[in-house]
mmCIF file of C-alpha atoms in Angstrom:
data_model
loop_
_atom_site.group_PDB
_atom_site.id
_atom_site.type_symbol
_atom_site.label_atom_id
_atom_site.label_comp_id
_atom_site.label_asym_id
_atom_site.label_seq_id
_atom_site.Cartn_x
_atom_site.Cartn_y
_atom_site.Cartn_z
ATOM 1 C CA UNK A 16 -35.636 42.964 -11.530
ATOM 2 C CA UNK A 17 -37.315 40.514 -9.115
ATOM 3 C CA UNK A 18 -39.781 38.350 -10.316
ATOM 4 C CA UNK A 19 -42.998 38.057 -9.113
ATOM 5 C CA UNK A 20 -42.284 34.148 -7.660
ATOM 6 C CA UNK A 21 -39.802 35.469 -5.517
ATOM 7 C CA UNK A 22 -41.548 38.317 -4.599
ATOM 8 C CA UNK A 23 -44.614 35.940 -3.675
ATOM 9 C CA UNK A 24 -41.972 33.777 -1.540
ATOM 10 C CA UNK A 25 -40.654 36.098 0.138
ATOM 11 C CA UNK A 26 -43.471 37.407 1.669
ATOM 12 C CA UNK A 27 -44.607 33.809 2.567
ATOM 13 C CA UNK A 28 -41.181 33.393 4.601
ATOM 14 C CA UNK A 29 -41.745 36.632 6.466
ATOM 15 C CA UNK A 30 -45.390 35.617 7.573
ATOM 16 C CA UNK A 31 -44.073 32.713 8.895
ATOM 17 C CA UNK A 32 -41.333 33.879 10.839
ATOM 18 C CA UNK A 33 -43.518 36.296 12.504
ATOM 19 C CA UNK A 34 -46.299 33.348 13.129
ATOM 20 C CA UNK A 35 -43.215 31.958 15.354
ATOM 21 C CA UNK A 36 -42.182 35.193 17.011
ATOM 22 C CA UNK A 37 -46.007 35.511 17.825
ATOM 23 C CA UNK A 38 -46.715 32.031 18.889
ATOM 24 C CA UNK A 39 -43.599 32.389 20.632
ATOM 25 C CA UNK A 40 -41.618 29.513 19.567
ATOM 26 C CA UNK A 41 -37.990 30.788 20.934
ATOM 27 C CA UNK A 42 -37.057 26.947 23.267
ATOM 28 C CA UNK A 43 -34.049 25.130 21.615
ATOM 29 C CA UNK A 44 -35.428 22.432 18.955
ATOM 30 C CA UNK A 45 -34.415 19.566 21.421
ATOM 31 C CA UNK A 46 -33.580 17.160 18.184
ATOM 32 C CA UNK A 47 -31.199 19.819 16.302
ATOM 33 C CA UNK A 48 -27.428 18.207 16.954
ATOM 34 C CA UNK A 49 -25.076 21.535 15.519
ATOM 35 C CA UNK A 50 -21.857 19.132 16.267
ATOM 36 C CA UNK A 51 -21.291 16.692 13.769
ATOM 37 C CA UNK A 52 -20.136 13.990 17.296
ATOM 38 C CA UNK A 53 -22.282 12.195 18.602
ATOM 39 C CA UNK A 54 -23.766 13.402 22.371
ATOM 40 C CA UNK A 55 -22.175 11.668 25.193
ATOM 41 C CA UNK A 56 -24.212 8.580 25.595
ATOM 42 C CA UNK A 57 -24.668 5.943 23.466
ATOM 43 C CA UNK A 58 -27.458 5.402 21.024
ATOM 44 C CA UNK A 59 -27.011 1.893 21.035
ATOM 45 C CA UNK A 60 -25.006 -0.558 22.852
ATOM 46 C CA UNK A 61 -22.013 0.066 25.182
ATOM 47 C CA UNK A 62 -19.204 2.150 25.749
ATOM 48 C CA UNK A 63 -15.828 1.037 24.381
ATOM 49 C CA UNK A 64 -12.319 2.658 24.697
ATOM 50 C CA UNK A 65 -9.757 2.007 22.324
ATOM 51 C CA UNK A 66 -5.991 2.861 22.246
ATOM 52 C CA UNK A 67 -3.873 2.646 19.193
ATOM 53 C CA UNK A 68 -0.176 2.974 20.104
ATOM 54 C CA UNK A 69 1.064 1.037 16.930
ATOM 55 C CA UNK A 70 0.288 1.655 13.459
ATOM 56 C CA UNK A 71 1.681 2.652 10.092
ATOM 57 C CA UNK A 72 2.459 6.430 9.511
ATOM 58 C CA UNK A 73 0.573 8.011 5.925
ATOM 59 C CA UNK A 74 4.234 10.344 5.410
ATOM 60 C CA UNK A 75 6.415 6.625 5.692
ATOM 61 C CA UNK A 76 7.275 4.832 3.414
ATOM 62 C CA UNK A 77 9.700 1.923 2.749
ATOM 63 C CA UNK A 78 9.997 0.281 -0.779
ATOM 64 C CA UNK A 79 11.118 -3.387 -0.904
ATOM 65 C CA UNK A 80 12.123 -4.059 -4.836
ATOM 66 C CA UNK A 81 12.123 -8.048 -5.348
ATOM 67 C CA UNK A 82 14.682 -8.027 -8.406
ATOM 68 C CA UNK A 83 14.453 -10.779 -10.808
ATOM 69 C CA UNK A 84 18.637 -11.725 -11.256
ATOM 70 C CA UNK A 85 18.146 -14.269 -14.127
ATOM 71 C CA UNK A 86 18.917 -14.402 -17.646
ATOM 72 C CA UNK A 87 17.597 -11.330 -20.261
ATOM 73 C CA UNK A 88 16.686 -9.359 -17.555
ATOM 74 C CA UNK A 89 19.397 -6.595 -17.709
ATOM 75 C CA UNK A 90 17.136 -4.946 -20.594
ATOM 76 C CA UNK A 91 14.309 -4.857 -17.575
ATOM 77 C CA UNK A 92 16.247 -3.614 -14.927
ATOM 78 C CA UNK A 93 17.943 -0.976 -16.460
ATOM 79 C CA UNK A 94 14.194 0.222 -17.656
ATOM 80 C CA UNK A 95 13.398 0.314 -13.881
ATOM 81 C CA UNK A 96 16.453 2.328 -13.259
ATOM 82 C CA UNK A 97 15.778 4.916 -16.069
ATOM 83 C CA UNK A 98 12.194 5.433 -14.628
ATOM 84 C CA UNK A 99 12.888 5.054 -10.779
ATOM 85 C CA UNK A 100 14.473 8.855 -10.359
ATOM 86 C CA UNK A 101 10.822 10.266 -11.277
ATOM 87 C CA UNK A 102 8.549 7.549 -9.381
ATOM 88 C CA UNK A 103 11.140 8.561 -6.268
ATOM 89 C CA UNK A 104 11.579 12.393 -6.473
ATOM 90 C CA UNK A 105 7.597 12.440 -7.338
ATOM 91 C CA UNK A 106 7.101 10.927 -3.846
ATOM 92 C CA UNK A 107 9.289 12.829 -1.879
ATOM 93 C CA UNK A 108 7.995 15.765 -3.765
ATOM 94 C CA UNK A 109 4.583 15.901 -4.263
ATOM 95 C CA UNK A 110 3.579 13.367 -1.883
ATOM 96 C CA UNK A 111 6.079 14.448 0.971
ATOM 97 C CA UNK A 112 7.274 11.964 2.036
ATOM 98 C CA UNK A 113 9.687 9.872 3.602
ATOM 99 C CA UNK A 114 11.156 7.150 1.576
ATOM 100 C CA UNK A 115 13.533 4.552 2.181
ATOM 101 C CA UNK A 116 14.353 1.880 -0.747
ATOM 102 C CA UNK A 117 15.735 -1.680 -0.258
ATOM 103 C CA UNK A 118 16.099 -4.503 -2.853
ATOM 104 C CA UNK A 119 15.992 -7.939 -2.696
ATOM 105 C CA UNK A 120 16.644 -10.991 -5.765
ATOM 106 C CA UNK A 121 14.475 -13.628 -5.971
ATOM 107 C CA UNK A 122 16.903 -15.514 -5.966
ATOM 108 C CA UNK A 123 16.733 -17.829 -3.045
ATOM 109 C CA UNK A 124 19.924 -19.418 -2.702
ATOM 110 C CA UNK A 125 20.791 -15.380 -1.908
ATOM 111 C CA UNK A 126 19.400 -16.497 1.599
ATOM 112 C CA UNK A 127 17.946 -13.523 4.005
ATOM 113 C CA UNK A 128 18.786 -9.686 3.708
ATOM 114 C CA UNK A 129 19.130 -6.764 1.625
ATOM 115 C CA UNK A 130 21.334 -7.289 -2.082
ATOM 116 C CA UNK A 131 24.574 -5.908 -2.342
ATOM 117 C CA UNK A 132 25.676 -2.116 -3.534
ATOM 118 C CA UNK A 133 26.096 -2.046 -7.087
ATOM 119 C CA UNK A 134 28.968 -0.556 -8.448
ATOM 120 C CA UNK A 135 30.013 -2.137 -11.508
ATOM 121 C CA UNK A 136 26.931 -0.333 -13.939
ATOM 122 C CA UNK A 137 28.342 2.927 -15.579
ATOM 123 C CA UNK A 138 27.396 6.176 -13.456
ATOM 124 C CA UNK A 139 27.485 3.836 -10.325
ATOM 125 C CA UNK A 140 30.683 3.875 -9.378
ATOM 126 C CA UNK A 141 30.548 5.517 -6.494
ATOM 127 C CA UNK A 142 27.339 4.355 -5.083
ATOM 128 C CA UNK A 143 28.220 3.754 -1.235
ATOM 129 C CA UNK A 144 24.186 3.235 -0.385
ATOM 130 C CA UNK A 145 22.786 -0.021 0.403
ATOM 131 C CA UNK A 146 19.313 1.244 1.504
ATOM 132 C CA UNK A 147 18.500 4.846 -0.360
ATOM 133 C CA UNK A 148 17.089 7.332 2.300
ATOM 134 C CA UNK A 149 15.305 10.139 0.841
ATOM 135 C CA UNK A 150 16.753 13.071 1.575
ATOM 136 C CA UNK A 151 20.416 12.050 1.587
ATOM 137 C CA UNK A 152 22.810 13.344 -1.254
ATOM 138 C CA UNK A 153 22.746 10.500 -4.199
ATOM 139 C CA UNK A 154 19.957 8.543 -2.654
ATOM 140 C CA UNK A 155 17.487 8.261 -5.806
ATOM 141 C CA UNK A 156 21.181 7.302 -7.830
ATOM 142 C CA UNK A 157 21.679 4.888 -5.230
ATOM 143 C CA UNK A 158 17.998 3.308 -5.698
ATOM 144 C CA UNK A 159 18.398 3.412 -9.532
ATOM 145 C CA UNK A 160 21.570 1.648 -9.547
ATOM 146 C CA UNK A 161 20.809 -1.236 -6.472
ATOM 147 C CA UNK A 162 18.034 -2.529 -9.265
ATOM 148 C CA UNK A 163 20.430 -4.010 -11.753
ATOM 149 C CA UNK A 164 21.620 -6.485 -9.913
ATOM 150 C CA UNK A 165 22.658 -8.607 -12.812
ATOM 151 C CA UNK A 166 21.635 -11.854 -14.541
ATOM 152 C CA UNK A 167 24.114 -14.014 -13.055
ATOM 153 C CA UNK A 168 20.907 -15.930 -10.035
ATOM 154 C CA UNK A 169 19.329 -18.855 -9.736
ATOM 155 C CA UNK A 170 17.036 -19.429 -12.806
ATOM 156 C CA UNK A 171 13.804 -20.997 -10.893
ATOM 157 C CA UNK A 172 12.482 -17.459 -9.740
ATOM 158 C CA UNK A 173 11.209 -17.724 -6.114
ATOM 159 C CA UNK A 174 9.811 -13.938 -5.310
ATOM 160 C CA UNK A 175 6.953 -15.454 -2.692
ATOM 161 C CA UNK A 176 9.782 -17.458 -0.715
ATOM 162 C CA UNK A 177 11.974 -14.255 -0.772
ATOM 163 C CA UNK A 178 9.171 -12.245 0.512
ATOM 164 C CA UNK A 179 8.347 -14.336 3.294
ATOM 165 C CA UNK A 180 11.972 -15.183 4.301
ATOM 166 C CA UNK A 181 12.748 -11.062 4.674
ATOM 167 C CA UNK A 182 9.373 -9.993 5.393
ATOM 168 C CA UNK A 183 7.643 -11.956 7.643
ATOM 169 C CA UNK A 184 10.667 -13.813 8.888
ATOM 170 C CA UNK A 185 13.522 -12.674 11.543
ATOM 171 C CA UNK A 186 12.972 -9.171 11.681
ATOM 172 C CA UNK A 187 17.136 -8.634 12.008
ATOM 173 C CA UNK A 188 17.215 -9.527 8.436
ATOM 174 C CA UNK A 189 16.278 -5.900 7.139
ATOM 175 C CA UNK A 190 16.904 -4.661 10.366
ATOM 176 C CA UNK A 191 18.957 -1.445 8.321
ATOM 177 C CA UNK A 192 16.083 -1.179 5.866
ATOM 178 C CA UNK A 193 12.313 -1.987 7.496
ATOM 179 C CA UNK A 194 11.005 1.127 10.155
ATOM 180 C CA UNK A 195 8.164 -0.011 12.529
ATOM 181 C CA UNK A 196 6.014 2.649 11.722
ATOM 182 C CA UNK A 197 6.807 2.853 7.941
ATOM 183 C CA UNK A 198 4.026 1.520 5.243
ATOM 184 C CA UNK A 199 5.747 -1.126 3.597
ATOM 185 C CA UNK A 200 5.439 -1.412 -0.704
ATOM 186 C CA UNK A 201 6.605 -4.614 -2.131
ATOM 187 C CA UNK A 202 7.590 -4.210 -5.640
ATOM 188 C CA UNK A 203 8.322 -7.474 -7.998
ATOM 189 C CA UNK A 204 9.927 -6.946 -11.366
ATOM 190 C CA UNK A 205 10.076 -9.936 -13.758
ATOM 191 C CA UNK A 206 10.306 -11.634 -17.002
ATOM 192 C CA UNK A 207 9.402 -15.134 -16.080
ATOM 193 C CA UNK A 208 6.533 -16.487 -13.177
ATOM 194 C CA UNK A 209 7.265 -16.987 -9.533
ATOM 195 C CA UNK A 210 8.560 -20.854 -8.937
ATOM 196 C CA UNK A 211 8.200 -20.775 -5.007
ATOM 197 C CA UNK A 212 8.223 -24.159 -3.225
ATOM 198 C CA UNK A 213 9.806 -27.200 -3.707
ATOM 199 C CA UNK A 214 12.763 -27.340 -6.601
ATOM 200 C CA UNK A 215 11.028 -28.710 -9.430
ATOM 201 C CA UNK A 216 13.293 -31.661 -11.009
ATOM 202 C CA UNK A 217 12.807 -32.258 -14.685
ATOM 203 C CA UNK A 218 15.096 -31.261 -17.796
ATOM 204 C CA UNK A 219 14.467 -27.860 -20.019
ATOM 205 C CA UNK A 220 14.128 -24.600 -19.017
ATOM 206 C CA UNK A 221 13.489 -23.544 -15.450
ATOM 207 C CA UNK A 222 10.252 -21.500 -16.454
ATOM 208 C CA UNK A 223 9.028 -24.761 -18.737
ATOM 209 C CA UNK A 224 10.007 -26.861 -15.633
ATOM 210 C CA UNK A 225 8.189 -24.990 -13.136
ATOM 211 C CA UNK A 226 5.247 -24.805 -15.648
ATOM 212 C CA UNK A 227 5.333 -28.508 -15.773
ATOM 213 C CA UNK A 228 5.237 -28.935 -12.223
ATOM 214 C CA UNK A 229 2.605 -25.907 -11.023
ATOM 215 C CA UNK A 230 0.679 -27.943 -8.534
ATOM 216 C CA UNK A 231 4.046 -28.362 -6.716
ATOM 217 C CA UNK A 232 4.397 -24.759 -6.212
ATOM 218 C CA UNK A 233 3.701 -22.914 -3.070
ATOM 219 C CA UNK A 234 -0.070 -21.768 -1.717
ATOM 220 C CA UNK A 235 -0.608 -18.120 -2.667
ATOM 221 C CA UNK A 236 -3.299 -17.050 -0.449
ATOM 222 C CA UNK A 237 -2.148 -18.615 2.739
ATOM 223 C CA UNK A 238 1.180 -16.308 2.598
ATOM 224 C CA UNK A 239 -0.795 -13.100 0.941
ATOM 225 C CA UNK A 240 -3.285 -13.645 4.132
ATOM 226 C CA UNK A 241 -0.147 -13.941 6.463
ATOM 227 C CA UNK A 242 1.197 -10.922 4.824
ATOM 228 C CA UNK A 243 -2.195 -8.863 5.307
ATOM 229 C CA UNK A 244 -1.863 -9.537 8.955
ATOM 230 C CA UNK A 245 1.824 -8.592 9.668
ATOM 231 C CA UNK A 246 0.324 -4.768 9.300
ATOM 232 C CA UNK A 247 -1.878 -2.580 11.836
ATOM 233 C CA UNK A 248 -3.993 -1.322 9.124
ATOM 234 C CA UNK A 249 -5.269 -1.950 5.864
ATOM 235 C CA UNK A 250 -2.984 0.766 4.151
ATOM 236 C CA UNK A 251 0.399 -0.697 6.390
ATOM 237 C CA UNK A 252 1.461 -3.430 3.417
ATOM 238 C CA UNK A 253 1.055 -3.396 -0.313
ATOM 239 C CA UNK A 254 1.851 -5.535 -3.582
ATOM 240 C CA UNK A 255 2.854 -4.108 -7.059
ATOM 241 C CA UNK A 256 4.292 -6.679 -9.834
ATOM 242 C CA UNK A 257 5.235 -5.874 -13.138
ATOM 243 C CA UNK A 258 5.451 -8.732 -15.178
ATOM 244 C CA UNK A 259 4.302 -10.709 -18.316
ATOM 245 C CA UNK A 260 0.454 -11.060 -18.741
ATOM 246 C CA UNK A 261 -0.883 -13.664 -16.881
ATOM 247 C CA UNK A 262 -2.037 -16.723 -20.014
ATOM 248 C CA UNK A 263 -4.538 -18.827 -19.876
ATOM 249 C CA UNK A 264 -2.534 -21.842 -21.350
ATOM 250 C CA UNK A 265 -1.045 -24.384 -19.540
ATOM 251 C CA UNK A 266 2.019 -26.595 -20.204
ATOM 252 C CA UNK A 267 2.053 -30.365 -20.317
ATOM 253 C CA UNK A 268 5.686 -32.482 -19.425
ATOM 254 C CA UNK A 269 7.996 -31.401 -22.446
ATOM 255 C CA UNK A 270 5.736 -28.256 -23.633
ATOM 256 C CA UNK A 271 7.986 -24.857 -23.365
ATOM 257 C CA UNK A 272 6.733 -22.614 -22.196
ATOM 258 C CA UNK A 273 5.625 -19.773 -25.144
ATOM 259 C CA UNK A 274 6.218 -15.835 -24.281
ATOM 260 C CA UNK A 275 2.965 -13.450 -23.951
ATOM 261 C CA UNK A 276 5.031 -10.474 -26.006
ATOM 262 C CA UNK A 277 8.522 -9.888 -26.903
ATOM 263 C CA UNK A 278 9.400 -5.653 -26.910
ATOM 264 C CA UNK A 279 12.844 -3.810 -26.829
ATOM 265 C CA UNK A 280 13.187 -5.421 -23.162
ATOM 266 C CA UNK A 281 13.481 -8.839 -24.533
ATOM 267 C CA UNK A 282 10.662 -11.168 -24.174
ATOM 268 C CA UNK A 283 8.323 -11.469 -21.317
ATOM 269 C CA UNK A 284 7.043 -14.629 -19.911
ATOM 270 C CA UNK A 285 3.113 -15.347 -18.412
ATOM 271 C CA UNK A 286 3.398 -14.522 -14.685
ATOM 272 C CA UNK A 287 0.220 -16.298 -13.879
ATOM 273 C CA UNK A 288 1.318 -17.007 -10.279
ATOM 274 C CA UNK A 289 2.505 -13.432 -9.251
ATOM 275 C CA UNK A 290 -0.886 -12.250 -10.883
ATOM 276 C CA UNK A 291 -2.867 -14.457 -9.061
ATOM 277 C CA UNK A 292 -0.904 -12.529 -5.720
ATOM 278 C CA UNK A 293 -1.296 -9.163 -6.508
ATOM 279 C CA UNK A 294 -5.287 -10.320 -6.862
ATOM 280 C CA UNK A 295 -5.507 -12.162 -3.414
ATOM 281 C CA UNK A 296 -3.798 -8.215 -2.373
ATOM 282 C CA UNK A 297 -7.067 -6.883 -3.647
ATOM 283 C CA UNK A 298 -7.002 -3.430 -3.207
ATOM 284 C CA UNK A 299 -4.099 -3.076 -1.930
ATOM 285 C CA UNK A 300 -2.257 -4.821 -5.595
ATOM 286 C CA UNK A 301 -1.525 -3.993 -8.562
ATOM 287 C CA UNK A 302 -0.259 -5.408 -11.594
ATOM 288 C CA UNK A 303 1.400 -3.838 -14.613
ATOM 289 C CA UNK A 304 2.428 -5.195 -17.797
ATOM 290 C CA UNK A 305 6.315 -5.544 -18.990
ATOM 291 C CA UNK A 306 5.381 -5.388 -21.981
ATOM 292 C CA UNK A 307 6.350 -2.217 -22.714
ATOM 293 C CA UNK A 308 9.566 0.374 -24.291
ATOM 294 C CA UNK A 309 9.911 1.113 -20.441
ATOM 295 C CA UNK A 310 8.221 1.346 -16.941
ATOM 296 C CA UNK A 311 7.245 5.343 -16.268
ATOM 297 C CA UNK A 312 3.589 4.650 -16.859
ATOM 298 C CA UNK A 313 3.845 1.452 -14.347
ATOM 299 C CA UNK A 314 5.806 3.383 -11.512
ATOM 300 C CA UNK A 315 2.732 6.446 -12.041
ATOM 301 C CA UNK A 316 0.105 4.146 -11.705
ATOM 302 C CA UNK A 317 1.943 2.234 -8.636
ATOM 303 C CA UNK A 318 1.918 5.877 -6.743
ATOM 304 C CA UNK A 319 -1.375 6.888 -7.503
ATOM 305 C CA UNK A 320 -2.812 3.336 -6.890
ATOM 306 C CA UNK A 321 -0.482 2.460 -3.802
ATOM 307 C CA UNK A 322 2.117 4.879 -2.753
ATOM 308 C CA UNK A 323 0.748 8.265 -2.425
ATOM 309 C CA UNK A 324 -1.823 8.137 0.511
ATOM 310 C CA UNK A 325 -3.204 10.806 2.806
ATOM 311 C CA UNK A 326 -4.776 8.896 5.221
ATOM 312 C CA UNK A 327 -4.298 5.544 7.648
ATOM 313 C CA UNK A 328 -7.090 3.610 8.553
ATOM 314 C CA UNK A 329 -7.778 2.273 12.169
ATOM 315 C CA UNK A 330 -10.145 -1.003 12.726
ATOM 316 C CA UNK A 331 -11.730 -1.240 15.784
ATOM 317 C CA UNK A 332 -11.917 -4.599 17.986
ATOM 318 C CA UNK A 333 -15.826 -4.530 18.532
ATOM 319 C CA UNK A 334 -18.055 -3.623 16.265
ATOM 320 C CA UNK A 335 -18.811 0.208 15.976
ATOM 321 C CA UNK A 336 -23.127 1.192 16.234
ATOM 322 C CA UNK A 337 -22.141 4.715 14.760
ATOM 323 C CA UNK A 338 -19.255 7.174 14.596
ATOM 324 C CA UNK A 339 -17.067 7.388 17.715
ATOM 325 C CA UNK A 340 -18.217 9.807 20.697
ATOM 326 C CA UNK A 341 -14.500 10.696 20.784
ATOM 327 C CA UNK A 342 -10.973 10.876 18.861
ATOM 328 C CA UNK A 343 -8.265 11.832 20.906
ATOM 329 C CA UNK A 344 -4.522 11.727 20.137
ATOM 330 C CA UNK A 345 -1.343 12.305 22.062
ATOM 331 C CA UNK A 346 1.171 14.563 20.932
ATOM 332 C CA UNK A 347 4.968 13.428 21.489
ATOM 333 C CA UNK A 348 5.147 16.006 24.239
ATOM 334 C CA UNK A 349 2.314 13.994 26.092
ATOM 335 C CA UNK A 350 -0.427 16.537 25.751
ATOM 336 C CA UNK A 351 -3.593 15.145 24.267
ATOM 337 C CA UNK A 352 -4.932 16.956 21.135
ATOM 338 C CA UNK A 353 -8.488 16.503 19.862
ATOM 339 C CA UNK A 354 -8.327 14.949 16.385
ATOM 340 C CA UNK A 355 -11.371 16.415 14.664
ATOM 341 C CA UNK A 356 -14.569 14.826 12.503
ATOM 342 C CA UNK A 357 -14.308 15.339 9.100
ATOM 343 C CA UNK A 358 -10.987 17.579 9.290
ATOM 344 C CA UNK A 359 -8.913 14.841 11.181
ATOM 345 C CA UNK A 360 -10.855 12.081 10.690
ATOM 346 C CA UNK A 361 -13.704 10.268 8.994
ATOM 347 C CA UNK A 362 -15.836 7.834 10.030
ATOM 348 C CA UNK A 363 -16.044 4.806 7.115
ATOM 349 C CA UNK A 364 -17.996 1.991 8.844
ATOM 350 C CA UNK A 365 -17.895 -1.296 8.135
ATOM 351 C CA UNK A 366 -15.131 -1.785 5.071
ATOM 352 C CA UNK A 367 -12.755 -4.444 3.760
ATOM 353 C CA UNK A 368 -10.459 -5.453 6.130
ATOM 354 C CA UNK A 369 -12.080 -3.526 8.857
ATOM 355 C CA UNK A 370 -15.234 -5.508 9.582
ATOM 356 C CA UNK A 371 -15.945 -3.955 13.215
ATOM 357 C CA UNK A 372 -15.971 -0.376 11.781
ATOM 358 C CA UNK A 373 -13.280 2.068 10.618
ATOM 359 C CA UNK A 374 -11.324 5.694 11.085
ATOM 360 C CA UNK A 375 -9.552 7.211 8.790
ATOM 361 C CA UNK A 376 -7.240 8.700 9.616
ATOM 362 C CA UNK A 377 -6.083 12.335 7.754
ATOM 363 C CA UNK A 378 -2.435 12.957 7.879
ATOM 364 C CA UNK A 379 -2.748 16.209 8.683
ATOM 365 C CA UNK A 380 -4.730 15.156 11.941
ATOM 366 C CA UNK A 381 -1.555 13.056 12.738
ATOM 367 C CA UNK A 382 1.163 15.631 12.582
ATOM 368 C CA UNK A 383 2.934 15.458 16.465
ATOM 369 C CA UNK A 384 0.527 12.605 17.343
ATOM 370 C CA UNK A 385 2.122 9.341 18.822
ATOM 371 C CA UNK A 386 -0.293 7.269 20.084
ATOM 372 C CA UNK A 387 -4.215 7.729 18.965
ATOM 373 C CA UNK A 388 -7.243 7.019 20.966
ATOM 374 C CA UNK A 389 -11.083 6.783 20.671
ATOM 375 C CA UNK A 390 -14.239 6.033 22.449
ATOM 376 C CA UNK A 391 -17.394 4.818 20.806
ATOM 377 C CA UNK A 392 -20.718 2.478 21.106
ATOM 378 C CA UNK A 393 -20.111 -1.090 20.594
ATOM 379 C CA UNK A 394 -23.498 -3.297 19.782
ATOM 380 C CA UNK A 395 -23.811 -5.799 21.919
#
């Protein structure tokens, strides 16, 4: 039954629409935009064109494990390998993509480049895979048996130095494991803090020696900022730890250093410094406790947080006055496609990282594209 309110509307609605027809109100409402663009001209400020030829792919993905090689870590790395099949077949799976795993040790003395194959663990005998590609038979085997790299390095743990000796130094030295256009996740497993900088001198433990000597070690957000640059786009480099809880305590000359839990993975160490990295990452870190019976949980909430992405953000060189007149990309064919508001892209503004204005970009709006272009209004 209708009620008598709608009834009553009704009518209302019909009067006025024949008031209009009457009056004769048919001309275009000059201020009704149907497009969700922009029209041609600016608003505000000037005309800007914009080509991006280089920047990270969403379906790309390369995973950099930084393995700590000291003593009572074999407990640790083994947990990695148990839970590294499901992190890996989770992103090639559900997230579709395209992995590639490396590992380094922070072990510096190691010098530049990738760690070697492991063999010698049971079921890795025949591991022949120094970087594991997804999609190639035994790669997630490969992956889970390149983490135990033994206990047998250097006991002053230097992750930070490795990081910026294969990362942002020569690129030849992970010339077989880092692609150009691959998002790069850098994933630090320890028991003990990072020791990066000088060699502390001192007698006792190399974790109680390194506490002893902390404002020795190397600057974290000087490297972490050099880091953030190295990528084209916000989403291009990332940092996951998983280490002891970072401890407010610190250690005077002779002190040892006391551990934040002890599990069935041995005992796990404050790792105040790699903490204080993954925070300077901001958004783009995370860091997950080791104190734990193993690391499934840790690896989830590294995908979700980090790893599984849709989307690539693109910061423009002036600053944007509103969303872009235009989003154009080229196809590897060299035909230009139209990459489309809201269903290829989305306008975000101002963000972290992006202070002139961002896109972001949907991965489905990227499929065949190469090279991605825009125009827009840039204040003056």
């Amino acid at each position: 039954m209708v009620s008598r309110r709608h009834r009553k509307r009704s009518s209302i609605v019909a009067a006025f629409t024949l008031a209009l027809s009457v009056l004769g109100c048919t001309e275009p409402n000059p201020a009704y935009q149907g497009d969700p663009l922009l029209p041609e001209d600016c608003r505000a400020g000037i005309e800007r064109s914009e080509l991006f030829d280089r920047f990270e792919r969403p379906e790309l993905l390369d995973v950099l494990v930084v393995m700590d090689n000291a003593g009572e870590m074999q407990a640790y790395q083994r947990a990695l390998a148990e839970a590294m099949p499901g992190f890996l077949e989770r992103l090639e799976g559900e997230g579709r993509l395209d992995v590639q795993v490396g590992v380094v040790t922070t072990d510096a003395r190691d010098g530049a480049g990738l760690a070697p194959i492991v063999r010698d663990v049971e079921g890795c005998e025949s591991n022949t895979l120094q970087v594991a590609y997804s999609g190639t038979e035994g790669w997630v085997r490969a992956a889970a048996c390149n983490v135990q790299q033994g206990e047998g390095g250097d006991g002053f743990q230097q992750a930070l130095d490795v990081i910026e000796t294969n990362v942002l130094g020569q690129a030849s030295t992970l010339r077989a494991f880092r692609r150009e256009e691959a998002r790069l996740l850098i994933l630090v497993v320890s028991n003990e803090d990072d020791c990066s900088g000088p060699t502390p001198g001192g007698e006792g433990a190399s974790r109680d020696v390194c506490a002893w000597n902390a404002e020795d070690r190397r600057e974290i957000v000087p490297l972490v900022e050099e880091l953030l640059a190295s990528a084209e786009s916000p989403e291009g480099i990332s940092f996951a730890v998983i280490s002891g809880p970072p401890s407010g305590v610190s250690y005077e000359d002779g002190e040892v250093v006391r551990s934040v839990c002890r599990s069935t993975l041995g005992a796990a160490y404050p790792g105040n410094r790699l903490y204080q990295t993954v925070e300077a990452f901001g958004e783009r870190g995370v860091f997950t406790s080791a104190c734990t019976l193993d690391f499934f949980d840790q690896l989830d909430r590294i995908a979700d947080r980090l790893a599984l992405t849709g989307s690539v953000t693109l910061c423009a060189s002036e600053p944007m006055a509103h969303e872009p007149l235009e989003v154009l990309g080229l196809t590897d064919e060299g035909q230009e496609k139209v990459i489309g508001f809201g269903s290829g892209f989305v306008f975000l503004g101002p963000v972290e990282g992006c202070d002139n204005g961002a896109l972001s970009l949907k991965r489905r709006g990227l499929e065949g594209i190469v090279e991605v272009s825009t125009r827009y209004c840039a204040l003056p």
